[in-house]
mmCIF file of C-alpha atoms in Angstrom:
data_model
loop_
_atom_site.group_PDB
_atom_site.id
_atom_site.type_symbol
_atom_site.label_atom_id
_atom_site.label_comp_id
_atom_site.label_asym_id
_atom_site.label_seq_id
_atom_site.Cartn_x
_atom_site.Cartn_y
_atom_site.Cartn_z
ATOM 1 C CA ARG A 1 147.746 174.685 -81.279
ATOM 2 C CA LYS A 2 148.007 177.566 -78.846
ATOM 3 C CA ASP A 3 145.181 180.258 -78.509
ATOM 4 C CA ASN A 4 145.318 182.094 -75.221
ATOM 5 C CA THR A 5 142.857 185.176 -76.286
ATOM 6 C CA GLY A 6 140.292 185.097 -73.648
ATOM 7 C CA TYR A 7 137.690 182.718 -72.296
ATOM 8 C CA ASP A 8 137.826 179.379 -73.942
ATOM 9 C CA LEU A 9 134.205 178.651 -74.301
ATOM 10 C CA LYS A 10 134.517 174.936 -75.775
ATOM 11 C CA HIS A 11 134.814 173.605 -72.238
ATOM 12 C CA LEU A 12 131.406 175.124 -71.385
ATOM 13 C CA PHE A 13 129.957 172.681 -73.748
ATOM 14 C CA ILE A 14 131.466 169.697 -72.459
ATOM 15 C CA GLY A 15 129.127 168.084 -69.971
ATOM 16 C CA ALA A 16 126.322 170.637 -71.021
ATOM 17 C CA GLU A 17 124.243 167.938 -72.903
ATOM 18 C CA GLY A 18 123.047 170.299 -75.447
ATOM 19 C CA THR A 19 121.696 172.978 -72.953
ATOM 20 C CA LEU A 20 124.028 175.760 -74.049
ATOM 21 C CA GLY A 21 124.014 175.448 -77.821
ATOM 22 C CA ILE A 22 124.658 173.182 -80.967
ATOM 23 C CA ILE A 23 128.145 172.050 -81.998
ATOM 24 C CA THR A 24 128.267 172.505 -85.829
ATOM 25 C CA ALA A 25 131.869 171.816 -86.460
ATOM 26 C CA ALA A 26 134.914 169.858 -84.911
ATOM 27 C CA VAL A 27 138.586 169.894 -85.306
ATOM 28 C CA LEU A 28 140.322 166.521 -84.996
ATOM 29 C CA LYS A 29 143.966 165.836 -84.515
ATOM 30 C CA LEU A 30 145.073 162.541 -86.435
ATOM 31 C CA TYR A 31 147.717 160.162 -85.016
ATOM 32 C CA PRO A 32 149.702 157.534 -87.115
ATOM 33 C CA ARG A 33 147.920 154.198 -86.830
ATOM 34 C CA PRO A 34 149.588 152.011 -84.114
ATOM 35 C CA GLN A 35 151.864 149.277 -85.547
ATOM 36 C CA ALA A 36 150.460 146.483 -83.190
ATOM 37 C CA PHE A 37 147.592 146.083 -80.961
ATOM 38 C CA GLU A 38 147.905 143.518 -78.151
ATOM 39 C CA THR A 39 145.198 142.322 -75.616
ATOM 40 C CA ALA A 40 145.448 140.376 -72.431
ATOM 41 C CA PHE A 41 142.984 138.996 -69.951
ATOM 42 C CA CYS A 42 144.234 138.816 -66.214
ATOM 43 C CA ALA A 43 142.809 137.274 -63.070
ATOM 44 C CA ALA A 44 143.696 138.350 -59.522
ATOM 45 C CA ALA A 45 142.589 137.888 -55.763
ATOM 46 C CA ASP A 46 141.342 141.572 -55.436
ATOM 47 C CA ALA A 47 141.060 144.858 -56.988
ATOM 48 C CA PRO A 48 144.207 146.339 -55.289
ATOM 49 C CA SER A 49 146.337 143.824 -56.881
ATOM 50 C CA LEU A 50 144.958 144.722 -60.400
ATOM 51 C CA LEU A 51 145.652 148.693 -59.553
ATOM 52 C CA THR A 52 149.327 147.565 -58.946
ATOM 53 C CA LEU A 53 149.491 145.933 -62.218
ATOM 54 C CA LEU A 54 147.877 149.112 -63.933
ATOM 55 C CA ALA A 55 150.809 151.289 -62.174
ATOM 56 C CA ARG A 56 153.399 148.788 -63.514
ATOM 57 C CA LEU A 57 151.980 148.883 -67.053
ATOM 58 C CA ARG A 58 151.932 152.783 -67.177
ATOM 59 C CA SER A 59 155.442 152.796 -65.890
ATOM 60 C CA SER A 60 156.459 150.247 -68.697
ATOM 61 C CA ALA A 61 154.087 150.907 -71.527
ATOM 62 C CA GLY A 62 153.403 154.576 -71.108
ATOM 63 C CA GLU A 63 150.955 155.914 -73.626
ATOM 64 C CA SER A 64 150.766 152.497 -75.228
ATOM 65 C CA LEU A 65 148.322 151.436 -72.451
ATOM 66 C CA SER A 66 144.986 152.124 -74.146
ATOM 67 C CA ALA A 67 142.730 150.036 -72.119
ATOM 68 C CA PHE A 68 142.455 148.551 -68.558
ATOM 69 C CA GLU A 69 138.971 147.439 -67.658
ATOM 70 C CA ILE A 70 138.233 145.921 -64.202
ATOM 71 C CA ILE A 71 135.642 143.225 -64.083
ATOM 72 C CA ASN A 72 134.404 141.277 -60.958
ATOM 73 C CA ARG A 73 133.515 137.554 -60.712
ATOM 74 C CA PHE A 74 129.848 138.045 -60.878
ATOM 75 C CA ALA A 75 130.096 140.112 -64.092
ATOM 76 C CA ILE A 76 132.014 137.311 -65.683
ATOM 77 C CA GLU A 77 129.545 134.745 -64.576
ATOM 78 C CA ILE A 78 126.451 136.394 -65.991
ATOM 79 C CA ALA A 79 128.144 137.060 -69.395
ATOM 80 C CA ALA A 80 129.241 133.609 -69.733
ATOM 81 C CA LYS A 81 125.669 132.475 -68.842
ATOM 82 C CA HIS A 82 123.603 134.677 -71.026
ATOM 83 C CA VAL A 83 125.746 135.862 -74.027
ATOM 84 C CA PRO A 84 126.816 132.971 -76.430
ATOM 85 C CA ALA A 85 129.847 135.087 -77.662
ATOM 86 C CA ALA A 86 131.151 135.331 -73.942
ATOM 87 C CA SER A 87 133.084 132.647 -72.167
ATOM 88 C CA ASP A 88 135.252 132.467 -69.110
ATOM 89 C CA PRO A 89 138.838 132.169 -70.367
ATOM 90 C CA PHE A 90 140.153 130.547 -67.296
ATOM 91 C CA ALA A 91 139.528 127.188 -65.956
ATOM 92 C CA GLU A 92 139.291 128.026 -62.390
ATOM 93 C CA ALA A 93 137.271 131.194 -60.854
ATOM 94 C CA HIS A 94 138.953 134.286 -59.668
ATOM 95 C CA ALA A 95 137.587 137.197 -57.807
ATOM 96 C CA GLN A 96 138.704 140.103 -60.052
ATOM 97 C CA TYR A 97 139.721 140.293 -63.655
ATOM 98 C CA ALA A 98 141.387 142.748 -65.873
ATOM 99 C CA LEU A 99 141.141 143.202 -69.757
ATOM 100 C CA ILE A 100 144.175 145.189 -70.956
ATOM 101 C CA GLU A 101 144.949 146.407 -74.355
ATOM 102 C CA LEU A 102 148.240 147.922 -75.553
ATOM 103 C CA SER A 103 148.597 149.842 -78.900
ATOM 104 C CA GLY A 104 151.886 151.173 -80.366
ATOM 105 C CA PRO A 105 155.203 149.889 -81.799
ATOM 106 C CA ALA A 106 155.668 146.260 -82.638
ATOM 107 C CA SER A 107 157.878 146.013 -79.307
ATOM 108 C CA ILE A 108 154.736 146.365 -77.038
ATOM 109 C CA ARG A 109 154.114 142.569 -77.008
ATOM 110 C CA GLU A 110 157.389 142.027 -75.512
ATOM 111 C CA THR A 111 156.694 144.813 -72.893
ATOM 112 C CA LEU A 112 153.215 143.207 -72.006
ATOM 113 C CA GLU A 113 154.640 139.833 -71.557
ATOM 114 C CA GLU A 114 157.507 141.033 -69.336
ATOM 115 C CA VAL A 115 155.136 142.815 -67.032
ATOM 116 C CA LEU A 116 152.596 140.032 -66.900
ATOM 117 C CA SER A 117 155.430 137.414 -66.210
ATOM 118 C CA ALA A 118 156.712 139.507 -63.211
ATOM 119 C CA ALA A 119 153.246 140.080 -61.822
ATOM 120 C CA LEU A 120 152.832 136.184 -61.930
ATOM 121 C CA GLU A 121 156.141 135.623 -60.320
ATOM 122 C CA ASP A 122 155.160 138.262 -57.461
ATOM 123 C CA GLY A 123 152.022 136.774 -56.981
ATOM 124 C CA LEU A 124 150.225 139.910 -58.003
ATOM 125 C CA ILE A 125 148.012 138.161 -60.337
ATOM 126 C CA GLU A 126 146.871 134.381 -60.330
ATOM 127 C CA ASP A 127 146.631 133.847 -64.223
ATOM 128 C CA ALA A 128 146.845 135.631 -67.592
ATOM 129 C CA ILE A 129 146.073 135.058 -71.134
ATOM 130 C CA VAL A 130 147.691 137.071 -74.022
ATOM 131 C CA ALA A 131 145.819 136.894 -77.314
ATOM 132 C CA GLU A 132 147.588 135.335 -80.072
ATOM 133 C CA SER A 133 145.353 136.659 -82.894
ATOM 134 C CA GLY A 134 142.704 139.258 -83.830
ATOM 135 C CA ALA A 135 140.073 136.721 -83.441
ATOM 136 C CA GLN A 136 141.096 135.790 -79.887
ATOM 137 C CA SER A 137 141.278 139.503 -78.911
ATOM 138 C CA GLN A 138 137.763 140.057 -80.136
ATOM 139 C CA GLN A 139 136.678 136.980 -77.939
ATOM 140 C CA LEU A 140 138.479 138.512 -74.946
ATOM 141 C CA TRP A 141 136.624 141.920 -75.523
ATOM 142 C CA ALA A 142 133.423 140.264 -76.244
ATOM 143 C CA ILE A 143 133.358 139.371 -72.346
ATOM 144 C CA ARG A 144 133.500 142.998 -71.328
ATOM 145 C CA GLU A 145 131.010 144.033 -73.961
ATOM 146 C CA ALA A 146 128.509 141.500 -72.919
ATOM 147 C CA ILE A 147 128.083 142.534 -69.374
ATOM 148 C CA PRO A 148 125.310 145.294 -69.968
ATOM 149 C CA GLU A 149 123.256 142.812 -71.864
ATOM 150 C CA ALA A 150 123.692 139.829 -69.587
ATOM 151 C CA GLN A 151 122.446 142.195 -66.725
ATOM 152 C CA LYS A 152 119.080 142.294 -68.167
ATOM 153 C CA HIS A 153 118.533 138.754 -67.858
ATOM 154 C CA GLU A 154 119.429 138.733 -64.010
ATOM 155 C CA GLY A 155 116.326 140.935 -63.177
ATOM 156 C CA GLY A 156 116.276 144.496 -61.890
ATOM 157 C CA SER A 157 119.429 146.445 -61.659
ATOM 158 C CA ILE A 158 120.141 149.411 -59.626
ATOM 159 C CA LYS A 159 123.069 151.238 -61.476
ATOM 160 C CA HIS A 160 125.785 153.779 -60.513
ATOM 161 C CA ASP A 161 128.089 155.307 -63.096
ATOM 162 C CA VAL A 162 130.848 156.774 -60.603
ATOM 163 C CA ALA A 163 134.474 157.715 -60.386
ATOM 164 C CA VAL A 164 137.124 157.962 -57.832
ATOM 165 C CA ALA A 165 140.742 158.605 -57.897
ATOM 166 C CA VAL A 166 142.395 155.565 -59.482
ATOM 167 C CA SER A 167 144.270 154.880 -56.139
ATOM 168 C CA LYS A 168 140.901 154.557 -54.297
ATOM 169 C CA VAL A 169 139.099 152.248 -56.720
ATOM 170 C CA GLY A 170 139.994 149.273 -54.409
ATOM 171 C CA GLU A 171 138.753 151.065 -51.453
ATOM 172 C CA PHE A 172 135.529 152.111 -53.060
ATOM 173 C CA LEU A 173 134.684 148.722 -54.324
ATOM 174 C CA GLU A 174 135.145 147.291 -50.727
ATOM 175 C CA ARG A 175 133.103 150.029 -48.972
ATOM 176 C CA ALA A 176 130.364 150.210 -51.626
ATOM 177 C CA THR A 177 129.969 146.629 -51.536
ATOM 178 C CA ASP A 178 129.514 146.471 -47.736
ATOM 179 C CA LEU A 179 126.976 149.270 -47.824
ATOM 180 C CA ALA A 180 124.977 147.585 -50.554
ATOM 181 C CA LEU A 181 124.875 144.332 -48.742
ATOM 182 C CA ALA A 182 123.940 145.856 -45.494
ATOM 183 C CA ALA A 183 121.083 147.848 -47.120
ATOM 184 C CA LEU A 184 119.790 145.049 -49.367
ATOM 185 C CA PRO A 185 120.871 141.509 -48.143
ATOM 186 C CA GLY A 186 121.351 139.140 -51.125
ATOM 187 C CA VAL A 187 122.008 141.720 -53.679
ATOM 188 C CA ARG A 188 124.555 140.733 -56.310
ATOM 189 C CA VAL A 189 127.312 143.371 -57.025
ATOM 190 C CA CYS A 190 128.132 143.651 -60.730
ATOM 191 C CA ALA A 191 131.112 145.955 -60.758
ATOM 192 C CA PHE A 192 133.044 146.737 -63.889
ATOM 193 C CA GLY A 193 134.542 149.689 -65.676
ATOM 194 C CA HIS A 194 137.444 151.927 -66.759
ATOM 195 C CA ALA A 195 139.997 151.482 -63.978
ATOM 196 C CA GLY A 196 142.562 153.512 -65.854
ATOM 197 C CA ASP A 197 140.502 156.761 -65.073
ATOM 198 C CA GLY A 198 138.717 155.409 -61.870
ATOM 199 C CA ASN A 199 135.395 155.161 -63.595
ATOM 200 C CA ILE A 200 133.343 152.194 -62.154
ATOM 201 C CA HIS A 201 129.884 151.072 -63.129
ATOM 202 C CA PHE A 202 128.654 149.811 -59.752
ATOM 203 C CA ASN A 203 125.610 148.035 -60.526
ATOM 204 C CA LEU A 204 123.522 145.954 -58.238
ATOM 205 C CA SER A 205 121.422 143.001 -59.512
ATOM 206 C CA GLN A 206 118.400 142.128 -57.545
ATOM 207 C CA PRO A 207 118.754 139.047 -55.111
ATOM 208 C CA VAL A 208 117.780 135.714 -56.633
ATOM 209 C CA ASP A 209 113.831 135.148 -56.918
ATOM 210 C CA ALA A 210 113.294 138.767 -55.643
ATOM 211 C CA ASP A 211 110.366 140.755 -57.266
ATOM 212 C CA SER A 212 111.764 143.148 -59.797
ATOM 213 C CA ALA A 213 109.403 146.146 -59.157
ATOM 214 C CA ALA A 214 109.633 145.925 -55.518
ATOM 215 C CA TYR A 215 113.499 145.745 -55.709
ATOM 216 C CA LEU A 216 113.583 148.756 -57.898
ATOM 217 C CA GLU A 217 111.858 150.821 -55.504
ATOM 218 C CA ASN A 218 114.922 150.924 -53.509
ATOM 219 C CA TRP A 219 116.811 152.810 -56.467
ATOM 220 C CA GLY A 220 116.770 156.413 -54.831
ATOM 221 C CA ARG A 221 117.668 154.931 -51.367
ATOM 222 C CA ILE A 222 120.687 153.056 -52.733
ATOM 223 C CA ASN A 223 121.710 155.732 -55.024
ATOM 224 C CA ARG A 224 121.952 157.969 -52.083
ATOM 225 C CA LEU A 225 123.968 155.718 -50.203
ATOM 226 C CA ILE A 226 126.542 155.001 -53.028
ATOM 227 C CA HIS A 227 126.583 158.657 -54.222
ATOM 228 C CA ASP A 228 127.274 160.044 -50.723
ATOM 229 C CA LEU A 229 130.103 157.567 -50.522
ATOM 230 C CA VAL A 230 131.692 158.571 -53.724
ATOM 231 C CA MET A 231 131.536 162.266 -52.885
ATOM 232 C CA ASP A 232 132.968 161.756 -49.416
ATOM 233 C CA MET A 233 135.889 159.924 -51.186
ATOM 234 C CA GLY A 234 136.342 162.995 -53.407
ATOM 235 C CA GLY A 235 134.756 161.488 -56.636
ATOM 236 C CA SER A 236 131.953 162.156 -59.107
ATOM 237 C CA PHE A 237 128.398 160.729 -58.983
ATOM 238 C CA SER A 238 128.068 160.889 -62.784
ATOM 239 C CA ALA A 239 131.520 159.923 -64.546
ATOM 240 C CA GLU A 240 130.541 159.565 -68.141
ATOM 241 C CA HIS A 241 126.901 159.381 -68.511
ATOM 242 C CA GLY A 242 125.762 163.035 -67.534
ATOM 243 C CA ILE A 243 122.961 164.537 -65.390
ATOM 244 C CA GLY A 244 119.959 164.465 -67.915
ATOM 245 C CA GLN A 245 116.744 164.534 -65.841
ATOM 246 C CA LEU A 246 117.386 161.441 -63.588
ATOM 247 C CA LYS A 247 120.248 163.085 -61.719
ATOM 248 C CA ARG A 248 119.183 166.722 -61.463
ATOM 249 C CA ASP A 249 118.410 166.350 -57.782
ATOM 250 C CA ASP A 250 121.826 164.787 -57.121
ATOM 251 C CA LEU A 251 123.389 167.718 -58.920
ATOM 252 C CA ILE A 252 121.506 170.174 -56.275
ATOM 253 C CA ARG A 253 122.616 168.007 -53.578
ATOM 254 C CA TYR A 254 126.300 167.599 -54.263
ATOM 255 C CA LYS A 255 127.082 170.832 -56.065
ATOM 256 C CA SER A 256 127.611 174.088 -53.906
ATOM 257 C CA ASP A 257 125.215 177.079 -54.468
ATOM 258 C CA VAL A 258 127.873 179.022 -56.053
ATOM 259 C CA GLU A 259 128.300 176.438 -58.885
ATOM 260 C CA LEU A 260 124.619 176.146 -59.399
ATOM 261 C CA ASP A 261 124.135 179.784 -59.558
ATOM 262 C CA LEU A 262 126.947 180.075 -62.158
ATOM 263 C CA MET A 263 125.575 177.191 -64.207
ATOM 264 C CA ARG A 264 122.135 178.931 -64.241
ATOM 265 C CA ALA A 265 123.657 182.347 -65.194
ATOM 266 C CA MET A 266 125.535 180.625 -68.049
ATOM 267 C CA LYS A 267 122.408 178.927 -69.259
ATOM 268 C CA LYS A 268 120.316 182.193 -68.882
ATOM 269 C CA THR A 269 123.148 184.334 -70.921
ATOM 270 C CA LEU A 270 123.561 181.689 -73.850
ATOM 271 C CA ASP A 271 119.968 180.412 -74.053
ATOM 272 C CA PRO A 272 117.732 183.242 -72.638
ATOM 273 C CA THR A 273 114.529 181.680 -74.275
ATOM 274 C CA ASN A 274 115.340 178.180 -72.738
ATOM 275 C CA ILE A 275 114.980 176.429 -76.161
ATOM 276 C CA MET A 276 118.284 174.258 -75.876
ATOM 277 C CA ASN A 277 117.349 170.756 -74.449
ATOM 278 C CA PRO A 278 115.015 172.269 -71.786
ATOM 279 C CA ARG A 279 114.577 170.724 -68.370
ATOM 280 C CA LYS A 280 117.960 168.699 -68.654
ATOM 281 C CA VAL A 281 120.634 169.344 -66.106
ATOM 282 C CA ILE A 282 119.596 172.335 -64.156
#
């Protein structure tokens, strides 16, 4: 479990996207299967309210909180519209939603219900559903999983995989939405993602009846606006999908010369003939 014998090279391979070598083996730690899984779907007036709910759940449930996905109204609408397996679980529309999962001891349902009940009483959330079965849990997850497919049916989509500090997610969503609407009037914001670690997929569906090809010509310009904002907030312009080829110019723009020189030196040292996934990342 502890090995402090010089440079720890494994972290070099995280984010390297195969440019430094090939992983040939992995060591995994196994944990006991949780006794219970509980899923809930909540609705709120705004993202900051859901982030307060997230803080309460972390305080009450600790490591049992295994998922907290934030979803805006537009994402719910297109999922229910285009994917048969997905449907809006509430009778009324709300601005923001959260898909929550707890996994742990049998008592976690009681913990979940207590937190949600208090949040309703405090006006923190406007409605909530706790799954009564595995099938209902799958139905709630189907909403979140349907969003990427549903976006394809709404025309061109300019996408961002970004992250900010969890405490700044609400601020980011507000500022990024204002920037997008000012730059592209009529654009429809499809924002969803892993609020528990500040990772938001801030995707922008084209205005209704717009020409997709013409709309997508704005990709670079809008990426610059959103990525500049994220970096100004101390975040990341590529939270989980990496650099590849599409974001190499962004890497040069946002990383310091020292960081880039170090990355190039590592690449040259470990792959002097440049055969490991060439032309990616750097």
